[in-house]
XYZ file of C-alpha atoms in Angstrom:
729
model
C 9.839 -116.545 55.006
C 8.261 -113.123 55.590
C 6.111 -110.627 53.738
C 4.210 -113.396 51.925
C 7.192 -114.676 49.968
C 5.747 -118.187 50.047
C 2.817 -116.872 48.027
C 4.914 -115.617 45.097
C 3.196 -115.853 41.749
C 5.162 -117.362 38.852
C 6.658 -115.023 36.293
C 4.625 -115.038 33.117
C 6.213 -114.131 29.793
C 3.820 -113.068 27.066
C 3.737 -115.375 24.081
C 4.523 -113.153 21.077
C 3.585 -115.913 18.613
C 7.066 -115.915 17.059
C 7.294 -118.177 14.020
C 10.914 -117.447 13.058
C 13.974 -115.750 14.622
C 16.211 -113.766 12.264
C 19.839 -112.950 13.075
C 21.227 -109.402 12.928
C 23.349 -106.918 14.899
C 21.933 -104.185 17.137
C 21.761 -100.749 15.499
C 22.159 -98.506 18.525
C 25.548 -98.059 20.245
C 28.967 -99.421 19.294
C 28.905 -102.459 21.595
C 27.931 -104.651 18.651
C 25.453 -106.998 20.310
C 24.256 -109.958 18.251
C 20.472 -109.922 18.287
C 17.623 -111.981 16.895
C 14.317 -110.477 15.792
C 11.207 -112.591 16.189
C 8.821 -112.669 13.209
C 5.214 -113.817 13.511
C 3.089 -115.594 10.888
C 2.025 -112.268 9.383
C 5.701 -111.365 8.788
C 5.790 -108.667 11.468
C 8.629 -108.133 13.937
C 7.221 -108.786 17.417
C 10.177 -109.571 19.707
C 13.936 -109.147 20.244
C 16.413 -111.359 22.080
C 20.169 -111.611 22.540
C 22.189 -114.353 20.867
C 23.595 -116.722 23.486
C 26.675 -117.917 21.577
C 27.820 -114.430 20.523
C 31.068 -113.457 22.224
C 30.164 -109.782 22.568
C 26.912 -109.944 24.540
C 26.458 -113.664 25.304
C 22.681 -113.480 25.153
C 22.281 -110.146 26.944
C 20.718 -106.932 25.645
C 20.207 -103.496 27.168
C 16.778 -101.901 27.374
C 17.113 -100.358 23.906
C 17.970 -103.695 22.314
C 15.113 -105.460 24.084
C 12.585 -103.222 22.323
C 14.463 -102.764 19.059
C 11.893 -104.699 17.038
C 9.452 -101.825 17.618
C 11.557 -99.598 15.333
C 9.993 -101.066 12.203
C 6.590 -99.629 13.067
C 7.662 -96.511 14.969
C 5.801 -93.318 14.076
C 7.161 -90.663 11.772
C 8.671 -92.965 9.133
C 9.045 -91.515 5.647
C 7.239 -93.320 2.826
C 7.856 -91.253 -0.318
C 10.409 -88.694 -1.534
C 9.359 -85.105 -0.871
C 10.327 -81.854 -2.604
C 9.619 -78.129 -2.372
C 11.149 -74.978 -3.837
C 11.293 -72.911 -0.646
C 11.432 -73.995 2.996
C 8.206 -72.122 3.781
C 6.325 -74.115 1.103
C 4.506 -77.377 1.726
C 6.253 -80.579 0.674
C 4.857 -82.510 -2.293
C 5.391 -86.211 -2.960
C 7.333 -87.296 -6.018
C 8.866 -90.405 -7.572
C 12.377 -91.708 -6.968
C 13.462 -91.125 -10.559
C 12.221 -87.553 -10.458
C 13.738 -86.724 -7.063
C 17.170 -88.166 -7.943
C 17.155 -86.372 -11.322
C 16.339 -83.113 -9.558
C 18.944 -83.696 -6.857
C 21.716 -84.396 -9.376
C 20.747 -81.341 -11.447
C 20.772 -79.090 -8.359
C 24.187 -80.363 -7.241
C 25.675 -79.831 -10.708
C 24.161 -76.337 -10.998
C 25.609 -75.290 -7.636
C 29.026 -76.726 -8.491
C 29.018 -75.155 -11.963
C 28.281 -71.719 -10.514
C 30.301 -71.775 -7.289
C 32.858 -74.585 -7.640
C 32.986 -78.286 -6.749
C 33.415 -77.687 -3.025
C 30.366 -75.425 -2.740
C 28.249 -78.547 -2.178
C 28.899 -80.419 1.091
C 27.893 -83.803 2.473
C 27.588 -84.826 6.133
C 26.813 -88.450 6.872
C 26.479 -90.511 10.043
C 27.829 -93.432 12.075
C 24.728 -95.573 11.564
C 24.806 -96.769 7.963
C 26.060 -100.188 6.934
C 29.767 -100.299 6.117
C 29.047 -101.164 2.475
C 26.818 -98.076 2.340
C 29.620 -95.935 3.736
C 31.989 -97.307 1.106
C 29.434 -96.607 -1.638
C 28.755 -93.074 -0.389
C 32.504 -92.438 -0.342
C 32.791 -93.738 -3.898
C 29.909 -91.472 -4.961
C 31.290 -88.421 -3.147
C 34.998 -88.771 -3.935
C 34.631 -90.400 -7.355
C 31.499 -88.805 -8.872
C 30.300 -85.642 -7.131
C 33.848 -84.552 -6.401
C 33.305 -82.278 -3.411
C 36.081 -82.188 -0.829
C 33.738 -80.919 1.892
C 32.549 -84.308 3.094
C 32.443 -85.517 6.698
C 30.426 -87.557 9.174
C 28.605 -86.609 12.352
C 31.134 -88.854 14.089
C 33.141 -85.616 14.287
C 30.822 -84.785 17.192
C 31.780 -87.924 19.106
C 34.844 -89.888 17.931
C 37.069 -87.444 16.013
C 39.354 -86.841 18.988
C 39.876 -90.586 19.447
C 40.764 -90.922 15.761
C 43.159 -87.989 15.964
C 44.765 -89.242 19.176
C 45.331 -92.726 17.777
C 46.869 -91.328 14.595
C 49.194 -89.023 16.528
C 50.383 -91.756 18.904
C 50.336 -94.886 16.744
C 50.319 -93.554 13.179
C 46.895 -95.022 12.395
C 43.325 -95.125 13.618
C 41.954 -98.320 15.147
C 41.389 -99.162 18.841
C 44.306 -101.430 19.829
C 42.464 -103.515 22.452
C 39.269 -105.481 22.955
C 36.608 -106.396 25.537
C 38.586 -109.480 26.534
C 41.200 -107.157 28.038
C 38.829 -106.669 31.000
C 39.471 -110.322 31.863
C 43.253 -109.843 31.956
C 43.832 -106.375 33.376
C 45.117 -105.618 36.878
C 44.083 -101.954 36.920
C 41.578 -99.908 34.899
C 41.116 -96.145 34.627
C 37.846 -94.955 33.037
C 38.135 -91.364 31.804
C 34.802 -89.570 31.338
C 33.004 -92.841 30.703
C 29.732 -93.935 32.274
C 29.411 -97.454 30.871
C 26.272 -98.573 32.781
C 24.241 -95.934 30.943
C 26.252 -95.480 27.742
C 27.163 -99.100 26.945
C 25.408 -101.386 29.456
C 26.575 -104.672 27.940
C 30.224 -103.555 27.883
C 29.745 -102.585 31.527
C 28.421 -106.095 32.238
C 31.600 -107.508 30.673
C 33.702 -105.209 32.859
C 31.715 -105.974 36.013
C 31.937 -109.725 35.473
C 35.708 -109.518 35.001
C 36.134 -107.330 38.078
C 34.129 -109.735 40.235
C 36.391 -112.582 39.126
C 39.724 -110.782 39.471
C 39.055 -107.834 41.827
C 41.295 -105.313 40.071
C 41.054 -101.640 41.104
C 38.579 -99.580 39.048
C 39.346 -95.851 38.974
C 36.816 -93.435 37.470
C 37.758 -89.894 36.437
C 34.605 -87.800 36.101
C 33.305 -84.495 37.561
C 29.948 -86.186 38.233
C 29.187 -89.137 40.494
C 28.049 -91.281 37.597
C 26.679 -94.777 38.003
C 30.120 -96.140 37.096
C 31.727 -93.827 39.662
C 29.405 -95.238 42.326
C 30.697 -98.731 41.557
C 34.368 -97.657 41.429
C 37.076 -98.290 44.000
C 38.380 -94.737 43.499
C 36.426 -91.800 42.104
C 38.416 -88.746 40.993
C 35.916 -85.833 40.689
C 38.161 -83.786 38.427
C 37.618 -80.118 37.586
C 36.024 -79.988 34.106
C 38.487 -79.821 31.231
C 41.661 -80.585 33.209
C 42.242 -84.219 32.241
C 45.600 -83.403 30.612
C 46.834 -81.889 33.858
C 45.997 -85.093 35.725
C 47.533 -87.274 33.004
C 50.750 -85.248 33.013
C 50.883 -85.448 36.802
C 50.464 -89.238 36.709
C 53.279 -89.511 34.163
C 55.377 -87.132 36.283
C 55.129 -89.517 39.234
C 55.741 -92.630 37.115
C 58.878 -91.196 35.502
C 60.243 -89.523 38.639
C 59.907 -92.709 40.704
C 61.329 -94.935 37.954
C 58.128 -96.936 37.524
C 58.153 -96.785 33.719
C 58.904 -99.762 31.476
C 62.338 -98.637 30.279
C 62.849 -101.581 27.959
C 59.537 -101.063 26.135
C 60.144 -97.319 25.852
C 63.609 -97.873 24.373
C 62.509 -100.513 21.841
C 59.122 -99.246 20.716
C 58.714 -95.483 21.284
C 60.067 -92.094 20.250
C 60.072 -88.871 22.257
C 60.610 -89.930 25.856
C 62.971 -87.043 26.665
C 60.566 -84.435 25.288
C 57.726 -86.027 27.256
C 59.858 -86.137 30.411
C 60.686 -82.447 30.066
C 57.010 -81.520 29.618
C 55.628 -83.483 32.578
C 58.400 -82.165 34.839
C 56.262 -79.017 35.216
C 53.238 -81.033 36.425
C 54.286 -82.171 39.886
C 51.336 -83.447 41.969
C 51.385 -80.430 44.295
C 50.994 -77.958 41.438
C 48.632 -80.161 39.428
C 46.301 -80.657 42.401
C 45.525 -76.940 42.468
C 44.341 -77.069 38.852
C 42.600 -80.413 38.453
C 41.111 -80.602 41.973
C 42.543 -84.044 42.840
C 44.751 -83.999 45.939
C 48.432 -84.752 45.459
C 48.490 -87.927 47.578
C 45.699 -89.426 45.480
C 47.551 -88.532 42.283
C 50.645 -90.359 43.543
C 48.564 -93.341 44.698
C 46.786 -93.729 41.342
C 50.045 -93.351 39.389
C 51.648 -96.136 41.427
C 48.597 -98.391 41.086
C 48.651 -98.021 37.312
C 52.409 -98.379 36.858
C 52.905 -101.273 39.274
C 49.967 -103.318 37.973
C 50.937 -106.394 36.004
C 48.706 -105.076 33.212
C 46.798 -101.780 33.147
C 44.338 -100.214 30.731
C 42.453 -96.993 30.079
C 39.021 -96.555 28.522
C 37.138 -93.370 27.682
C 34.112 -91.976 25.896
C 32.723 -88.468 25.435
C 34.127 -87.059 28.690
C 37.506 -86.875 26.955
C 36.501 -86.613 23.300
C 34.090 -83.674 23.527
C 36.639 -81.090 24.634
C 38.945 -78.449 23.229
C 41.718 -80.710 24.566
C 40.124 -83.974 23.387
C 42.841 -85.120 20.995
C 45.544 -84.277 23.543
C 43.697 -86.177 26.275
C 43.493 -89.310 24.122
C 47.169 -88.925 23.294
C 47.793 -88.682 27.057
C 45.948 -91.974 27.634
C 48.063 -93.564 24.911
C 51.279 -92.230 26.438
C 50.350 -93.571 29.880
C 49.931 -96.997 28.319
C 53.127 -96.733 26.269
C 55.457 -95.705 29.097
C 54.179 -98.603 31.208
C 54.386 -101.163 28.367
C 50.622 -101.599 28.167
C 49.923 -101.741 24.430
C 49.429 -104.949 22.466
C 49.259 -107.250 25.494
C 46.244 -108.923 27.150
C 44.873 -106.529 29.765
C 47.027 -103.633 28.610
C 45.448 -101.152 26.227
C 44.174 -97.657 25.548
C 40.633 -98.308 24.365
C 38.143 -95.763 23.054
C 34.539 -96.842 23.603
C 32.934 -95.764 20.343
C 29.514 -94.107 20.253
C 27.397 -95.135 17.256
C 26.734 -98.646 15.992
C 28.992 -98.218 12.964
C 31.155 -95.217 13.781
C 34.081 -97.580 13.189
C 32.710 -98.467 9.751
C 32.626 -94.835 8.662
C 36.153 -94.300 9.992
C 37.379 -97.309 8.022
C 35.581 -97.120 4.677
C 33.524 -93.954 4.113
C 36.408 -91.798 2.797
C 35.241 -88.881 4.969
C 38.759 -87.900 6.010
C 40.542 -89.559 3.098
C 40.054 -92.627 0.926
C 38.818 -96.169 1.657
C 40.679 -98.390 4.102
C 42.476 -95.677 6.100
C 44.129 -94.266 2.970
C 45.073 -90.591 2.877
C 44.277 -87.989 0.228
C 47.643 -86.437 1.020
C 49.508 -89.528 -0.282
C 49.951 -89.721 -4.055
C 50.210 -93.514 -4.038
C 46.893 -93.829 -2.195
C 45.171 -91.508 -4.678
C 46.614 -93.408 -7.626
C 45.702 -96.823 -6.201
C 42.053 -95.923 -5.597
C 41.705 -94.062 -8.892
C 43.040 -97.093 -10.765
C 40.742 -99.454 -8.843
C 37.687 -97.286 -9.547
C 38.727 -96.518 -13.121
C 38.952 -92.712 -12.980
C 41.632 -90.025 -13.319
C 43.518 -89.560 -9.998
C 43.489 -85.815 -10.636
C 39.771 -85.891 -9.845
C 40.727 -86.364 -6.169
C 41.745 -83.397 -3.995
C 45.283 -83.439 -2.605
C 44.207 -83.009 1.013
C 41.162 -83.350 3.224
C 38.487 -80.673 3.077
C 36.367 -79.210 5.871
C 35.223 -81.182 8.910
C 31.527 -81.076 9.816
C 32.073 -78.394 12.421
C 33.777 -76.182 9.813
C 31.178 -76.873 7.118
C 28.469 -74.945 8.992
C 30.547 -71.738 9.388
C 31.384 -72.070 5.667
C 27.651 -71.958 4.942
C 27.429 -68.737 6.958
C 30.155 -67.113 4.858
C 28.660 -68.277 1.560
C 31.412 -70.752 0.649
C 28.926 -73.630 0.743
C 25.567 -73.283 -1.011
C 24.209 -76.849 -0.873
C 24.223 -79.563 1.780
C 23.220 -83.233 1.916
C 22.574 -84.641 5.384
C 22.493 -88.433 5.627
C 20.930 -89.859 8.818
C 22.085 -86.984 10.994
C 20.107 -84.294 12.767
C 22.223 -81.169 13.429
C 19.228 -79.168 14.642
C 19.472 -81.193 17.838
C 23.012 -82.573 17.865
C 25.161 -79.528 17.056
C 26.193 -77.001 19.721
C 24.697 -73.509 19.657
C 21.408 -74.593 18.061
C 20.100 -71.103 17.311
C 23.169 -70.436 15.176
C 22.654 -73.717 13.301
C 19.034 -72.772 12.563
C 20.069 -69.489 10.945
C 22.844 -71.297 9.075
C 20.508 -73.860 7.508
C 18.141 -71.097 6.398
C 20.940 -69.640 4.243
C 21.335 -72.719 2.059
C 20.204 -72.680 -1.562
C 19.591 -76.417 -1.429
C 19.341 -78.797 1.553
C 18.664 -82.527 1.263
C 17.770 -84.619 4.313
C 18.006 -88.387 3.907
C 16.571 -90.212 6.895
C 14.265 -93.024 7.919
C 12.111 -90.514 9.789
C 10.288 -87.711 8.037
C 9.687 -85.798 11.273
C 13.379 -85.396 12.156
C 13.780 -81.749 13.216
C 16.163 -80.743 10.437
C 13.572 -81.494 7.716
C 11.944 -78.183 8.662
C 14.769 -76.465 6.751
C 15.151 -78.919 3.845
C 14.165 -78.578 0.201
C 14.182 -82.328 -0.354
C 13.541 -85.386 1.821
C 14.682 -88.897 0.859
C 13.028 -91.689 2.889
C 15.578 -94.348 3.854
C 15.193 -97.842 5.255
C 16.066 -98.534 8.878
C 18.872 -100.787 10.110
C 17.535 -104.372 9.642
C 15.493 -103.541 6.558
C 18.899 -103.728 4.869
C 21.866 -106.109 4.380
C 25.509 -105.558 5.249
C 27.935 -105.299 8.160
C 28.776 -103.096 11.139
C 32.151 -102.766 12.904
C 31.996 -102.386 16.693
C 34.311 -100.792 19.268
C 36.734 -103.736 19.312
C 37.025 -103.873 15.474
C 34.557 -106.765 15.274
C 32.743 -106.944 11.941
C 29.263 -108.444 12.317
C 26.325 -109.103 10.025
C 23.225 -106.982 9.710
C 20.644 -109.192 8.020
C 17.398 -108.192 6.388
C 14.505 -108.827 8.765
C 11.718 -107.005 6.919
C 11.379 -105.180 3.594
C 11.789 -101.377 3.694
C 8.643 -99.618 4.850
C 6.409 -98.091 2.189
C 8.382 -96.635 -0.685
C 11.527 -96.050 1.357
C 14.799 -97.417 -0.024
C 18.079 -98.629 1.413
C 20.812 -95.998 1.577
C 22.920 -98.330 -0.589
C 20.283 -98.181 -3.354
C 19.951 -94.392 -3.096
C 23.712 -93.826 -3.426
C 24.049 -96.261 -6.312
C 21.106 -94.799 -8.224
C 22.300 -91.209 -7.748
C 25.740 -92.146 -9.094
C 24.183 -92.887 -12.504
C 23.379 -89.172 -12.861
C 27.077 -88.129 -12.839
C 29.700 -88.453 -15.582
C 32.107 -90.564 -13.522
C 29.220 -92.773 -12.503
C 29.383 -94.188 -16.018
C 33.038 -95.142 -15.505
C 32.927 -96.475 -11.950
C 31.259 -99.801 -11.251
C 28.684 -99.583 -8.467
C 27.834 -103.122 -7.275
C 24.207 -104.214 -7.306
C 24.398 -105.961 -3.902
C 26.097 -105.087 -0.634
C 27.914 -108.427 -0.709
C 29.535 -107.421 -3.999
C 30.567 -104.119 -2.400
C 32.027 -106.072 0.524
C 34.117 -108.085 -1.934
C 35.528 -104.810 -3.314
C 36.395 -103.686 0.211
C 38.144 -107.007 0.858
C 40.343 -106.491 -2.205
C 41.197 -102.944 -1.129
C 42.038 -104.083 2.391
C 44.881 -106.348 1.273
C 48.448 -105.185 1.571
C 51.662 -105.759 3.469
C 51.612 -104.054 6.841
C 47.925 -103.118 6.670
C 46.097 -103.670 9.960
C 42.696 -102.985 8.410
C 42.652 -106.250 6.468
C 39.300 -108.034 6.084
C 40.300 -110.110 3.057
C 39.685 -113.426 4.846
C 36.106 -112.584 5.813
C 32.899 -113.636 4.098
C 29.282 -112.981 5.028
C 28.856 -116.638 5.962
C 32.015 -116.734 8.104
C 31.045 -113.546 9.909
C 27.539 -114.748 10.751
C 28.713 -118.197 11.789
C 31.351 -116.724 14.149
C 28.925 -114.044 15.421
C 31.454 -111.460 14.311
C 35.134 -111.413 13.312
C 37.744 -108.866 14.397
C 40.163 -107.318 11.924
C 42.834 -107.891 10.930
C 41.467 -111.123 9.439
C 43.655 -111.853 6.471
C 43.092 -114.057 3.447
C 43.620 -117.681 4.459
C 42.999 -117.068 8.171
C 41.515 -120.025 10.042
C 41.038 -118.349 13.445
C 40.597 -114.830 14.812
C 43.610 -114.696 17.141
C 45.396 -111.936 15.194
C 42.379 -109.661 15.368
C 42.114 -109.496 19.148
C 44.800 -106.820 19.613
C 46.883 -104.482 17.483
C 50.617 -103.759 17.823
C 51.415 -107.050 19.559
C 54.786 -107.032 17.783
C 55.611 -103.455 18.787
C 55.465 -102.270 15.173
C 53.428 -99.107 14.664
C 52.148 -97.350 11.539
C 54.505 -94.366 11.920
C 57.419 -93.539 9.566
C 59.885 -94.885 12.164
C 57.802 -97.922 13.088
C 57.756 -96.707 16.684
C 54.949 -95.120 18.712
C 55.123 -91.407 19.468
C 55.308 -90.052 23.022
C 53.957 -86.535 22.579
C 54.459 -83.732 25.119
C 51.151 -82.107 26.082
C 51.414 -78.572 27.436
C 48.102 -77.406 28.864
C 46.323 -74.228 27.805
C 43.146 -73.357 29.719
C 40.701 -72.036 27.129
C 37.535 -73.311 28.796
C 34.607 -71.073 29.605
C 34.620 -70.920 33.409
C 31.802 -70.178 35.858
C 31.682 -66.527 36.837
C 29.443 -64.183 38.809
C 26.943 -63.873 35.945
C 27.026 -67.562 34.936
C 28.050 -69.390 38.130
C 27.475 -73.066 37.201
C 29.502 -75.564 35.178
C 27.361 -77.228 32.511
C 27.939 -80.947 31.955
C 26.098 -83.049 29.364
C 25.802 -86.766 28.674
C 23.598 -89.762 27.944
C 20.915 -91.684 29.768
C 20.429 -95.396 29.211
C 16.898 -95.236 27.798
C 17.647 -92.753 24.993
C 19.931 -92.640 21.980
C 21.355 -89.494 20.401
C 18.568 -87.104 19.305
C 15.677 -89.431 20.259
C 14.671 -89.873 16.604
C 14.009 -93.506 17.492
C 13.806 -93.843 21.267
C 11.563 -90.798 21.675
C 8.820 -92.707 19.838
C 9.047 -95.978 21.744
C 6.830 -95.994 24.814
C 8.863 -98.474 26.828
C 11.911 -96.204 26.483
C 10.520 -92.683 26.351
C 8.416 -93.101 29.489
C 11.560 -93.059 31.652
C 12.731 -89.669 30.334
C 9.921 -88.078 28.333
C 11.047 -84.494 28.840
C 14.258 -82.504 29.432
C 15.568 -82.422 32.990
C 18.584 -81.208 34.923
C 20.479 -82.747 37.832
C 21.254 -80.096 40.465
C 22.867 -80.230 43.880
C 20.315 -79.774 46.732
C 22.542 -77.280 48.575
C 22.872 -75.060 45.520
C 19.130 -75.346 44.889
C 18.298 -74.334 48.462
C 20.304 -71.115 48.088
C 18.280 -70.218 44.985
C 14.938 -71.337 46.401
C 14.543 -74.082 43.784
C 12.515 -77.184 44.626
C 12.746 -80.761 43.413
C 10.711 -81.383 40.223
C 10.050 -77.707 39.662
C 10.860 -76.019 36.359
C 13.673 -73.529 35.796
C 15.100 -71.518 32.946
C 18.767 -72.104 32.242
C 20.740 -69.565 30.216
C 24.240 -69.242 28.806
C 25.842 -66.559 26.659
C 24.391 -68.323 23.613
C 20.843 -69.383 24.440
C 18.364 -70.664 26.981
C 16.103 -73.636 27.708
C 13.480 -74.738 30.226
C 14.027 -77.967 32.155
C 12.654 -79.862 35.129
C 14.954 -80.012 38.172
C 16.065 -83.277 39.724
C 17.884 -82.710 43.010
C 20.758 -85.105 43.618
C 24.142 -85.265 45.299
C 25.615 -86.760 42.115
C 26.656 -83.288 40.969
C 28.810 -80.725 42.763
C 27.242 -77.518 44.141
C 28.781 -75.499 41.297
C 27.725 -77.918 38.521
C 24.645 -79.211 36.738
C 24.124 -82.158 34.395
C 21.638 -82.257 31.496
C 21.084 -85.169 29.055
C 21.876 -84.106 25.488
C 19.108 -86.086 23.738
C 16.374 -83.427 23.677
C 15.593 -80.983 20.875
C 15.806 -77.265 21.684
C 17.429 -77.971 25.019
C 21.002 -78.242 26.257
C 22.744 -77.776 22.903
C 21.203 -74.311 22.731
C 23.597 -73.452 25.559
C 26.845 -75.239 24.632
C 29.879 -73.202 23.649
C 31.220 -75.623 21.059
C 34.818 -74.392 20.804
C 36.769 -76.814 18.608
C 39.724 -79.049 19.298
C 42.564 -77.819 17.036
C 43.548 -81.359 15.943
C 40.211 -83.175 15.590
C 37.808 -80.236 15.062
C 35.506 -81.872 17.603
C 33.404 -79.429 19.644
C 33.516 -79.015 23.411
C 30.014 -79.818 24.644
C 30.956 -80.097 28.318
C 33.029 -77.114 29.429
C 30.791 -74.072 29.525
C 28.872 -72.032 32.103
C 25.273 -71.066 32.768
C 22.917 -69.408 35.220
C 19.631 -70.704 36.618
C 16.465 -68.600 36.847
C 12.926 -69.077 38.129
C 10.213 -69.512 35.526
C 6.429 -69.497 35.405
C 5.504 -73.026 36.507
C 2.203 -73.278 34.632
C 3.721 -72.121 31.355
C 6.679 -74.481 31.804
C 4.327 -77.374 32.568
C 2.422 -76.620 29.362
C 5.680 -76.772 27.407
C 6.540 -80.032 29.146
C 3.240 -81.589 28.125
C 3.698 -80.549 24.510
C 7.188 -82.063 24.373
C 5.981 -85.442 25.591
C 4.399 -86.148 22.221
C 7.884 -86.911 20.781
């Protein structure tokens, strides 16, 4: 023994004086970790721990989950409803009855003067599923606006669109257990160790046991790329080119699964004709991956016994996002890797209940993956709710990213934001600021009064946080898990479920539609609506008790089910939700509409997450054990590029695009290429001031990652002063 190792002191764990542990599900990312919150004798939450017998996390938590109990007492919580006439006035406190009366009157006045769709609603991916269902019932059945969407458009819309185009329905077809069966895995624009640490642990454990090749496609040397067997540092925005080249090799060399293609897919000849133009030699010049590597990866994937793809925002947040997801699906389909253990095309969802809003919120349609465009679906829901089906629109209205331009043009006069913060999350922040100022009426409903968007609101509704409520979440692998009440809502805040139900009473149809008193009653309604021949999204066999006892159940879980085997994977029988019953192989021609580096703006801008923060830092920015790791905006820059500009490590610089500017601290690292920079997206008035935000034509999701900027020197003392001010939140 050396260096005094014999003199090691024992590890001491502080006794938090926990009297009782309460079960719930983590409210951060989509992993769906089962968690227990420790309550002391005074009834305060003082500790968090993972649940050992939960299949998802098996006792583990990431750093955010470890400190999640601190959320209940985090600063900035809202206690009482607030109102004001003009955004330059001071807020005044009011009662819930008064604020909901005023809100309903304002909505009706706007709709009476400008039409039903002149009032818009944008929700989140972080409510309970029963709350999403209730908000959808309120919006579609009572308020009647067709301009209703979720902020999941910023993260998962391309995955939804890609699944629908390929398989005929939304819903990730695989599960975490596929890591334990796969023989090859390609991760597209996904940095699991920082985005979803517990999913990464599942992947790492499976790889150590089975030693399958891990291939990471990402312009940046992410933490996952450092652990990969092969890293493909692709040119930003060219994923479709690489996918087409891989399929070119597979089809040209006869490595496809001909039997699966013949039995279960449509469109192989059209796909073959499209990818014929993407030979590896030509593709290499566009995507930056040499032709031999393209051939090698294609053969690895096609010859593997089972192969799978995963992705997150690197694919979704692009003008080609929906196409890129469709390309992942097609790679899996032509190699027979859908519906089998270890073979899947799996989106890694962002928010804790982004799946719940996709399933039940009615943002893009009606509950349970029903479509406004289908007369039968409209009639079924109208009959179930007890209203006239003509109250429903015949097609979906505007997505979130189209709602804001509609405010600019005067089509939308009022907006209700539920647990979302566009002043930090939307691209081109300065444009969003001017847009919000044009509204006649803006309502912000959030747990935190100091969320940046409240600066532009006329009304603030204080909501309860995550485990101050009761209900369920659905995670990335379609696993429904319980969120149990740990503490009462803080102050005079209320659950979102209560707010939606109470507001419904102020509308004419709210007298016709039954709004359940408890979330469990709402869940029973959802179970009834989920039944039906051929419906994958079937939760009719679930109960709150069953879900909690099993530590989560995956759908489909049909009435009478005694185990969860059916829920592990979709399309195991080769039957898809398309009119033909077969999956679609869709040709993907590539159009380069990215903003490229140029002489004036010579650097690619890349954005992403860091493990210690979540979204716009509304929560993590106030928790000392998380915020201390990244308390202020920073930028990763290549040392060689920095040397040419005379920029030093940990100095401050001004970054500017054609849309805006920001000041950040520089972190020099070889993880980024000399012509690229990386900036975390969590900080207010930072990187999203620069993003271009062009929209994917299918999903309407914005491109946060393919734009260009320049780097300038800045006064160091002034920048340091700004840095200090930002550290307060």
